[in-house]
Each structure stands twice: as C-alpha cells, then as structure tokens.
Amino acid sequence: MMEFIEIKNAIINLLETNSGVNYQVAKAQKQEKSAEEFIDGNRLVEVYYKRGTFPKDSGRYTGPVQHSATFFVELTVSAPVEVDLAVLENPAATPAQIQTALNGMKLASVNADEKMDELISIVWNILFDAENHHLGLAEGKIASRWIDDVEKGDPNPRGSLVMLTATMPYSCVLSETPGGEDPIDNEEINLENEINEDTNQKTGIIVN
Amino acid sequence: MANLRERANKDLELSMEKTTEWGLPVVLISPDGVIYDTKKDSEDPLSGQVLHSYTEFNADTGEDVIIEDPVVILRRESLDRVPLNGEKWGVQIPEDPSLSAPMKLFILSPDKAIKANRALGIIKMYLQKTKQI
C-alpha cells in the first residue's frame, strides 16, 4: 500500500481525537449531504486524498519516489435562524416584545458564517499545533507539511437551513517505495580509470 | 357575472383555504408584533396551502432525495397585511401535513424572495427553521 493512505488516516485520527463536542469527522467524501446533519456540534470535517505529484527528477526509476501529496480537509456547517422562541411562542407576549424578538433574530447565513469561522480556527490550530507536526507518526515520515490556503464557499439555502462549506488543503512531502526489482546499490559500483601506457591509445574505463 | 380572473380567485379560496381541501392553518406574525391568525374581515382562521418538503432526483445515485423545505401559499385577499421581501415575519404552520399537528414557528426566509402571482392573487413564501437564540 502506498504511504499516503497512512498519512490520510493519521490526519483523520488526529482530528477525531481532538473533535470533542465541536465537530464530527467523516473518513471519506460524503456523496449526499443533508443540511440537517451538520448543525451546531455536528459540523462535518471530511478528509480525503485529493492529488499527488511525483517529480520525475526526485527519484530513480526504481526505489523510493518523492510524493508531494495534497489532502483536502473539507468543512461543512449548516444553521437555522436564531431567534428568541421563548417570546415568539408565548401567547402572552406583547406586540412590543414580539417586535423586539423578531428584530433581534440572527440570520441563518450569518449564523452559518460564524460557525464556519469557528470551525476553521479549531481545525487549523489542531493541524498546525507543534505537537502534531508529525501527525503522531514516526519522525521523518512526512516533511514540509503546510496548509496552503482556506477557501470558504457561498452560503447555500438548503431547505429550511443555510449550508456553508470550506476547503483547507493540507500538503506534505512523503516517500513512496514501489515494489519489484531492488535498486542497484551505489556502494558496489567501482569505477576504475585505466590509462593505457601507449600514449596513442584512448583512455579506457572499466566498471565493476 | 364575475370575470375569469375573479372566478379563478374564488376557486382558489375553495381549493387552497378550505381545510377539507388543501388548506392548513397558518399564523402570521408581523414585524411589529401583530399576530394574524384570521382571514381579513372575518373570524375564519387563516389558512392556505402548506408544503413541507419536495423530492429531488439525484443524478449521481439515481435516488430520489426528500428535501425539507417548507413553503406557504396564501391568497392576498385573505391577508390584512401582505408580507414583503426584506421584512422579518414569523410564520407558524403545522409541524407536518396534518390538521391536528402542533404548530411550529418558522421565519420568512431572507434568502429566498417571496413569489407573487398577481394574476391569481397568491403569494408564495419560503420559510427557514428556527432555534432558540
């Protein structure tokens, strides 16, 4: 199996361990999402391997190959309108009280935006915490880990709620070792430069 | 004799508002705190067509997905005050499509504009779920 799978699982485990009451973690992209599932502490964090590049000059045709991997950490929140229901559902409430309650409502899109900002902050801090630098793996397993950017989508009315997503690409460099023929051991290569005593002859090089 | 438009409007009163037809009770709460639970110039309870969800086909999975998206359709003639876009209205509708269901409070959605069919004198309002602040 390629190493990036272990890295992806390490990111998932790290986020799951630190989720608390703030969010839930999905181990793959959800094909269909219902806005009802991601309110408040059920905000969704999905982690999946998005793409990888293998610089051609960074390795040999056999043997370990450098893998610049990008994992997408996708965040989803949904929110209703927040309003003083205790007043609005009170048959004894006066018109003035009702008016105040309606004026004081927090729009669903505003609510979703705030919840998303909070989630971005929580997740970013977990992933960038110095103690989590190696994702709990052996030192040297990954290098150059970085979150390149955060991109937030537009609020999207979904039924009676508003849903909002954001993407946080987590990139790092790791090493993949393919199977098959063992690579040639450099230490066993001897280059001898044998110079023919005959000055008219060209220099020969013997490789053992 | 009433013209075709008036007759169509009258037919709507029968089909949309009668609780023996499509009608379900609706309570409107205006931005200035006034509660409208009866029809204009009448003691009859305010009612209209209430749709709680719709079905959407997901081309990726081939499945029908039910989207909870409450919509209220009312006759303008039955309203003392007609909600306008941008106003903050509370709307109470039955929790599910049943006359005996408890009433639940929603808010007029600021994200989806009210659709008004002037020819037939109806308005279509989209609602958003609420939560205690």
Tab-separated table of C-alpha atoms in Angstrom:
chain	number	residue	atom	x	y	z
A	1	MET	CA	0.000	0.000	0.000
A	2	MET	CA	1.196	3.500	-0.686
A	3	GLU	CA	2.246	5.643	2.262
A	4	PHE	CA	-0.222	8.435	1.608
A	5	ILE	CA	-3.006	6.194	2.926
A	6	GLU	CA	-1.276	6.003	6.289
A	7	ILE	CA	-0.840	9.786	6.279
A	8	LYS	CA	-4.520	10.324	5.480
A	9	ASN	CA	-5.557	8.013	8.307
A	10	ALA	CA	-3.197	9.831	10.661
A	11	ILE	CA	-4.848	13.171	9.836
A	12	ILE	CA	-8.274	11.623	10.397
A	13	ASN	CA	-7.226	10.106	13.725
A	14	LEU	CA	-5.719	13.378	14.865
A	15	LEU	CA	-8.881	15.323	14.062
A	16	GLU	CA	-11.134	12.644	15.567
A	17	THR	CA	-9.157	12.567	18.802
A	18	ASN	CA	-9.497	16.328	19.190
A	19	SER	CA	-13.085	16.690	17.984
A	20	GLY	CA	-14.742	16.896	21.400
A	21	VAL	CA	-18.190	18.430	21.028
A	22	ASN	CA	-17.144	20.705	18.194
A	23	TYR	CA	-17.470	18.610	15.058
A	24	GLN	CA	-17.712	15.108	13.612
A	25	VAL	CA	-15.223	13.520	11.235
A	26	ALA	CA	-16.091	11.595	8.060
A	27	LYS	CA	-13.471	9.260	6.689
A	28	ALA	CA	-14.386	9.808	3.059
A	29	GLN	CA	-16.285	12.257	0.933
A	30	LYS	CA	-19.987	12.030	1.520
A	31	GLN	CA	-21.853	11.572	-1.715
A	32	GLU	CA	-25.030	13.174	-0.499
A	33	LYS	CA	-25.287	15.583	2.390
A	34	SER	CA	-28.369	16.595	4.269
A	35	ALA	CA	-28.197	20.030	5.831
A	36	GLU	CA	-29.997	18.656	8.884
A	37	GLU	CA	-26.951	16.587	9.857
A	38	PHE	CA	-24.472	19.429	10.391
A	39	ILE	CA	-25.993	21.817	12.877
A	40	ASP	CA	-24.012	23.034	15.915
A	41	GLY	CA	-21.665	20.378	17.309
A	42	ASN	CA	-22.325	18.090	14.356
A	43	ARG	CA	-20.354	20.282	11.971
A	44	LEU	CA	-18.674	17.982	9.483
A	45	VAL	CA	-14.986	17.569	8.756
A	46	GLU	CA	-14.141	15.334	5.794
A	47	VAL	CA	-10.599	14.273	4.986
A	48	TYR	CA	-9.607	12.742	1.688
A	49	TYR	CA	-6.593	12.411	-0.538
A	50	LYS	CA	-7.079	14.854	-3.379
A	51	ARG	CA	-3.973	14.673	-5.543
A	52	GLY	CA	-0.263	13.941	-5.579
A	53	THR	CA	2.671	14.751	-7.793
A	54	PHE	CA	5.837	12.724	-8.274
A	55	PRO	CA	8.638	14.978	-9.501
A	56	LYS	CA	10.497	12.974	-12.110
A	57	ASP	CA	13.933	14.172	-11.140
A	58	SER	CA	13.462	13.480	-7.452
A	59	GLY	CA	13.871	9.751	-7.641
A	60	ARG	CA	15.032	6.916	-9.784
A	61	TYR	CA	13.024	4.583	-11.961
A	62	THR	CA	13.260	2.041	-9.194
A	63	GLY	CA	13.435	2.687	-5.489
A	64	PRO	CA	11.847	5.343	-3.283
A	65	VAL	CA	9.983	8.138	-5.021
A	66	GLN	CA	9.123	11.537	-3.611
A	67	HIS	CA	5.380	12.104	-3.338
A	68	SER	CA	4.063	15.650	-2.888
A	69	ALA	CA	0.602	14.871	-1.569
A	70	THR	CA	-2.394	17.130	-1.001
A	71	PHE	CA	-5.187	16.107	1.317
A	72	PHE	CA	-8.387	18.108	1.342
A	73	VAL	CA	-9.888	18.893	4.694
A	74	GLU	CA	-13.435	19.877	3.826
A	75	LEU	CA	-15.635	21.597	6.390
A	76	THR	CA	-19.439	21.756	6.308
A	77	VAL	CA	-21.795	23.588	8.630
A	78	SER	CA	-25.475	24.341	8.475
A	79	ALA	CA	-27.538	26.677	10.574
A	80	PRO	CA	-31.115	27.798	11.188
A	81	VAL	CA	-32.263	31.271	12.130
A	82	GLU	CA	-31.649	32.037	15.795
A	83	VAL	CA	-34.438	33.956	17.425
A	84	ASP	CA	-35.993	34.293	20.871
A	85	LEU	CA	-38.524	31.483	20.587
A	86	ALA	CA	-39.447	31.830	24.242
A	87	VAL	CA	-41.064	35.166	23.382
A	88	LEU	CA	-42.451	34.313	19.954
A	89	GLU	CA	-44.111	31.133	21.157
A	90	ASN	CA	-45.504	32.796	24.271
A	91	PRO	CA	-49.222	33.526	23.791
A	92	ALA	CA	-48.962	36.229	26.455
A	93	ALA	CA	-46.143	38.144	24.715
A	94	THR	CA	-46.960	41.750	23.826
A	95	PRO	CA	-46.528	43.131	20.301
A	96	ALA	CA	-43.584	45.173	21.517
A	97	GLN	CA	-41.877	42.078	22.897
A	98	ILE	CA	-42.547	40.157	19.688
A	99	GLN	CA	-41.203	43.026	17.618
A	100	THR	CA	-38.027	43.099	19.720
A	101	ALA	CA	-37.606	39.351	19.354
A	102	LEU	CA	-38.015	39.477	15.565
A	103	ASN	CA	-35.628	42.394	15.237
A	104	GLY	CA	-33.098	40.558	17.354
A	105	MET	CA	-33.016	37.435	15.208
A	106	LYS	CA	-29.702	36.217	13.864
A	107	LEU	CA	-29.987	35.287	10.183
A	108	ALA	CA	-29.161	31.728	9.225
A	109	SER	CA	-26.450	32.840	6.790
A	110	VAL	CA	-24.785	34.957	9.500
A	111	ASN	CA	-25.077	32.084	11.927
A	112	ALA	CA	-23.537	29.642	9.454
A	113	ASP	CA	-20.698	32.044	8.698
A	114	GLU	CA	-19.801	32.434	12.364
A	115	LYS	CA	-19.962	28.699	12.971
A	116	MET	CA	-17.666	28.115	9.985
A	117	ASP	CA	-15.103	30.688	11.126
A	118	GLU	CA	-15.008	28.976	14.490
A	119	LEU	CA	-14.563	25.541	12.906
A	120	ILE	CA	-11.778	26.772	10.600
A	121	SER	CA	-9.971	28.142	13.624
A	122	ILE	CA	-10.348	24.914	15.601
A	123	VAL	CA	-9.188	22.637	12.782
A	124	TRP	CA	-6.303	24.865	11.715
A	125	ASN	CA	-4.982	25.025	15.263
A	126	ILE	CA	-5.129	21.251	15.631
A	127	LEU	CA	-3.303	20.601	12.377
A	128	PHE	CA	-0.695	23.299	12.964
A	129	ASP	CA	-0.060	22.564	16.616
A	130	ALA	CA	3.674	21.992	17.083
A	131	GLU	CA	2.968	18.745	18.906
A	132	ASN	CA	1.064	17.464	15.893
A	133	HIS	CA	3.843	18.262	13.470
A	134	HIS	CA	4.439	14.584	12.649
A	135	LEU	CA	0.746	13.607	12.892
A	136	GLY	CA	1.662	11.120	15.597
A	137	LEU	CA	3.797	9.128	13.158
A	138	ALA	CA	7.486	8.315	13.284
A	139	GLU	CA	9.710	11.309	12.714
A	140	GLY	CA	10.688	11.672	9.089
A	141	LYS	CA	7.527	10.068	7.744
A	142	ILE	CA	6.355	13.396	6.354
A	143	ALA	CA	8.104	16.667	5.619
A	144	SER	CA	7.137	20.196	4.638
A	145	ARG	CA	3.618	19.904	5.979
A	146	TRP	CA	1.614	23.032	5.214
A	147	ILE	CA	-1.900	24.344	4.828
A	148	ASP	CA	-1.767	26.311	1.613
A	149	ASP	CA	-4.981	28.286	1.980
A	150	VAL	CA	-8.544	28.236	3.223
A	151	GLU	CA	-11.387	28.852	0.849
A	152	LYS	CA	-14.918	29.418	2.045
A	153	GLY	CA	-17.895	28.870	-0.236
A	154	ASP	CA	-21.073	30.932	-0.516
A	155	PRO	CA	-23.971	30.362	1.894
A	156	ASN	CA	-26.381	27.984	0.229
A	157	PRO	CA	-30.034	27.779	1.303
A	158	ARG	CA	-30.788	24.077	1.595
A	159	GLY	CA	-34.387	23.544	2.522
A	160	SER	CA	-35.154	25.397	5.717
A	161	LEU	CA	-31.477	25.801	6.656
A	162	VAL	CA	-28.415	27.528	5.228
A	163	MET	CA	-25.362	25.406	4.483
A	164	LEU	CA	-21.787	26.555	4.095
A	165	THR	CA	-18.632	24.687	3.106
A	166	ALA	CA	-14.927	25.492	3.239
A	167	THR	CA	-11.837	23.710	1.975
A	168	MET	CA	-8.447	23.540	3.612
A	169	PRO	CA	-5.753	21.782	1.507
A	170	TYR	CA	-3.138	20.090	3.690
A	171	SER	CA	0.038	19.351	1.750
A	172	CYS	CA	3.154	17.442	2.687
A	173	VAL	CA	6.002	15.510	1.162
A	174	LEU	CA	6.462	11.821	1.789
A	175	SER	CA	8.323	8.936	0.287
A	176	GLU	CA	6.724	6.064	-1.616
A	177	THR	CA	8.615	2.836	-2.194
A	178	PRO	CA	7.323	0.760	-5.094
A	179	GLY	CA	7.794	-2.989	-5.177
A	180	GLY	CA	9.624	-5.051	-7.802
A	181	GLU	CA	13.338	-5.119	-8.644
A	182	ASP	CA	15.692	-3.954	-5.951
A	183	PRO	CA	17.562	-0.806	-6.881
A	184	ILE	CA	21.283	-1.003	-7.639
A	185	ASP	CA	23.378	-0.400	-4.535
A	186	ASN	CA	25.648	2.554	-5.215
A	187	GLU	CA	28.324	1.345	-2.839
A	188	GLU	CA	29.032	-1.688	-5.007
A	189	ILE	CA	29.835	0.302	-8.094
A	190	ASN	CA	33.543	0.762	-8.676
A	191	LEU	CA	34.831	2.978	-11.372
A	192	GLU	CA	38.401	2.384	-12.411
A	193	ASN	CA	40.159	4.627	-14.747
A	194	GLU	CA	42.781	2.565	-16.518
A	195	ILE	CA	45.148	4.569	-18.602
A	196	ASN	CA	46.840	2.658	-21.354
A	197	GLU	CA	50.605	3.094	-21.251
A	198	ASP	CA	50.515	3.505	-25.020
A	199	THR	CA	50.007	7.249	-25.381
A	200	ASN	CA	48.379	6.760	-28.747
A	201	GLN	CA	45.559	4.688	-27.235
A	202	LYS	CA	42.497	6.320	-25.715
A	203	THR	CA	41.790	6.096	-22.022
A	204	GLY	CA	39.665	3.101	-21.041
A	205	ILE	CA	37.300	2.986	-18.117
A	206	ILE	CA	36.471	-0.319	-16.523
A	207	VAL	CA	33.294	-0.629	-14.481
A	208	ASN	CA	32.973	-3.450	-11.993
B	1	MET	CA	-71.031	37.999	-13.741
B	2	ALA	CA	-67.500	37.829	-12.403
B	3	ASN	CA	-64.733	37.704	-14.970
B	4	LEU	CA	-62.497	34.686	-15.371
B	5	ARG	CA	-59.811	36.093	-13.098
B	6	GLU	CA	-62.251	36.683	-10.254
B	7	ARG	CA	-63.708	33.253	-10.693
B	8	ALA	CA	-60.256	31.701	-10.641
B	9	ASN	CA	-59.506	33.582	-7.424
B	10	LYS	CA	-62.730	32.344	-5.908
B	11	ASP	CA	-61.891	28.789	-6.900
B	12	LEU	CA	-58.568	29.185	-5.158
B	13	GLU	CA	-60.320	30.218	-1.976
B	14	LEU	CA	-62.181	26.945	-2.076
B	15	SER	CA	-59.311	24.682	-3.027
B	16	MET	CA	-56.454	26.329	-1.128
B	17	GLU	CA	-58.046	27.575	2.061
B	18	LYS	CA	-60.751	25.096	2.913
B	19	THR	CA	-59.356	22.644	5.426
B	20	THR	CA	-61.401	19.904	3.792
B	21	GLU	CA	-59.385	20.552	0.638
B	22	TRP	CA	-55.697	21.593	0.639
B	23	GLY	CA	-55.930	24.174	3.384
B	24	LEU	CA	-53.866	24.003	6.574
B	25	PRO	CA	-53.899	26.614	9.346
B	26	VAL	CA	-51.315	29.377	9.134
B	27	VAL	CA	-50.460	32.109	11.648
B	28	LEU	CA	-48.515	35.171	10.543
B	29	ILE	CA	-46.542	37.332	12.998
B	30	SER	CA	-45.744	40.730	11.526
B	31	PRO	CA	-42.504	42.680	12.125
B	32	ASP	CA	-44.344	44.997	14.525
B	33	GLY	CA	-45.550	42.097	16.634
B	34	VAL	CA	-49.126	41.810	15.397
B	35	ILE	CA	-50.469	38.280	15.120
B	36	TYR	CA	-52.670	37.478	12.129
B	37	ASP	CA	-54.472	34.204	12.639
B	38	THR	CA	-57.776	35.016	10.954
B	39	LYS	CA	-58.735	35.926	7.419
B	40	LYS	CA	-59.188	39.575	6.542
B	41	ASP	CA	-62.543	40.943	7.716
B	42	SER	CA	-63.549	37.537	9.012
B	43	GLU	CA	-63.435	35.320	12.064
B	44	ASP	CA	-62.438	32.337	9.968
B	45	PRO	CA	-58.944	31.013	10.783
B	46	LEU	CA	-56.276	31.997	8.319
B	47	SER	CA	-55.310	29.036	6.179
B	48	GLY	CA	-53.545	28.268	2.960
B	49	GLN	CA	-51.532	25.676	1.119
B	50	VAL	CA	-48.538	24.449	3.141
B	51	LEU	CA	-45.897	22.280	1.534
B	52	HIS	CA	-43.343	20.733	3.875
B	53	SER	CA	-40.934	19.023	1.540
B	54	TYR	CA	-40.217	18.191	-2.050
B	55	THR	CA	-38.458	15.413	-3.860
B	56	GLU	CA	-35.307	15.958	-5.836
B	57	PHE	CA	-33.688	13.452	-8.138
B	58	ASN	CA	-30.004	12.864	-7.513
B	59	ALA	CA	-28.456	12.069	-10.877
B	60	ASP	CA	-25.281	10.700	-9.262
B	61	THR	CA	-27.006	7.990	-7.248
B	62	GLY	CA	-30.250	7.607	-9.167
B	63	GLU	CA	-32.146	8.107	-5.941
B	64	ASP	CA	-34.915	10.475	-5.008
B	65	VAL	CA	-33.944	12.671	-2.084
B	66	ILE	CA	-36.540	14.338	0.109
B	67	ILE	CA	-35.650	17.941	0.915
B	68	GLU	CA	-37.355	19.538	3.882
B	69	ASP	CA	-38.269	22.978	2.563
B	70	PRO	CA	-41.477	24.459	3.995
B	71	VAL	CA	-43.427	26.733	1.651
B	72	VAL	CA	-46.658	28.596	2.396
B	73	ILE	CA	-49.009	29.799	-0.327
B	74	LEU	CA	-51.694	32.301	0.663
B	75	ARG	CA	-54.337	34.379	-1.072
B	76	ARG	CA	-53.586	38.093	-0.866
B	77	GLU	CA	-57.279	38.849	-0.427
B	78	SER	CA	-57.294	36.901	2.835
B	79	LEU	CA	-54.473	38.940	4.337
B	80	ASP	CA	-54.800	42.109	6.383
B	81	ARG	CA	-51.152	42.803	5.687
B	82	VAL	CA	-49.163	41.240	2.871
B	83	PRO	CA	-45.567	40.271	3.754
B	84	LEU	CA	-42.900	41.972	1.687
B	85	ASN	CA	-39.353	40.920	0.894
B	86	GLY	CA	-36.860	42.080	3.478
B	87	GLU	CA	-39.387	42.168	6.306
B	88	LYS	CA	-38.949	39.994	9.369
B	89	TRP	CA	-42.038	37.822	9.713
B	90	GLY	CA	-42.704	34.852	11.906
B	91	VAL	CA	-44.867	32.123	10.381
B	92	GLN	CA	-46.478	29.264	12.272
B	93	ILE	CA	-47.542	26.189	10.348
B	94	PRO	CA	-48.405	22.626	11.386
B	95	GLU	CA	-45.310	20.570	12.084
B	96	ASP	CA	-46.372	18.028	9.477
B	97	PRO	CA	-49.136	17.873	6.836
B	98	SER	CA	-51.957	17.189	9.236
B	99	LEU	CA	-54.698	19.378	10.675
B	100	SER	CA	-54.074	18.028	14.155
B	101	ALA	CA	-50.277	18.514	14.115
B	102	PRO	CA	-48.852	21.027	16.623
B	103	MET	CA	-47.935	24.406	15.206
B	104	LYS	CA	-44.257	25.173	14.707
B	105	LEU	CA	-42.598	28.547	14.295
B	106	PHE	CA	-40.533	29.413	11.232
B	107	ILE	CA	-39.148	32.680	9.914
B	108	LEU	CA	-39.801	34.144	6.481
B	109	SER	CA	-36.609	33.318	4.599
B	110	PRO	CA	-34.396	36.337	3.827
B	111	ASP	CA	-32.517	34.204	1.283
B	112	LYS	CA	-35.420	33.339	-0.996
B	113	ALA	CA	-37.684	36.082	-2.240
B	114	ILE	CA	-41.435	35.882	-1.906
B	115	LYS	CA	-43.026	34.874	-5.197
B	116	ALA	CA	-46.169	36.753	-6.050
B	117	ASN	CA	-48.552	35.676	-8.735
B	118	ARG	CA	-50.500	38.866	-9.285
B	119	ALA	CA	-52.778	37.343	-11.884
B	120	LEU	CA	-54.223	34.892	-9.407
B	121	GLY	CA	-53.562	36.972	-6.326
B	122	ILE	CA	-51.442	34.499	-4.385
B	123	ILE	CA	-48.082	34.794	-2.678
B	124	LYS	CA	-45.590	32.013	-2.083
B	125	MET	CA	-43.373	32.341	0.957
B	126	TYR	CA	-40.300	30.255	1.754
B	127	LEU	CA	-39.536	29.586	5.390
B	128	GLN	CA	-36.439	28.920	7.476
B	129	LYS	CA	-36.099	26.809	10.573
B	130	THR	CA	-35.637	28.484	13.920
B	131	LYS	CA	-33.645	27.788	17.036
B	132	GLN	CA	-33.569	29.456	20.428
B	133	ILE	CA	-31.023	32.255	20.412
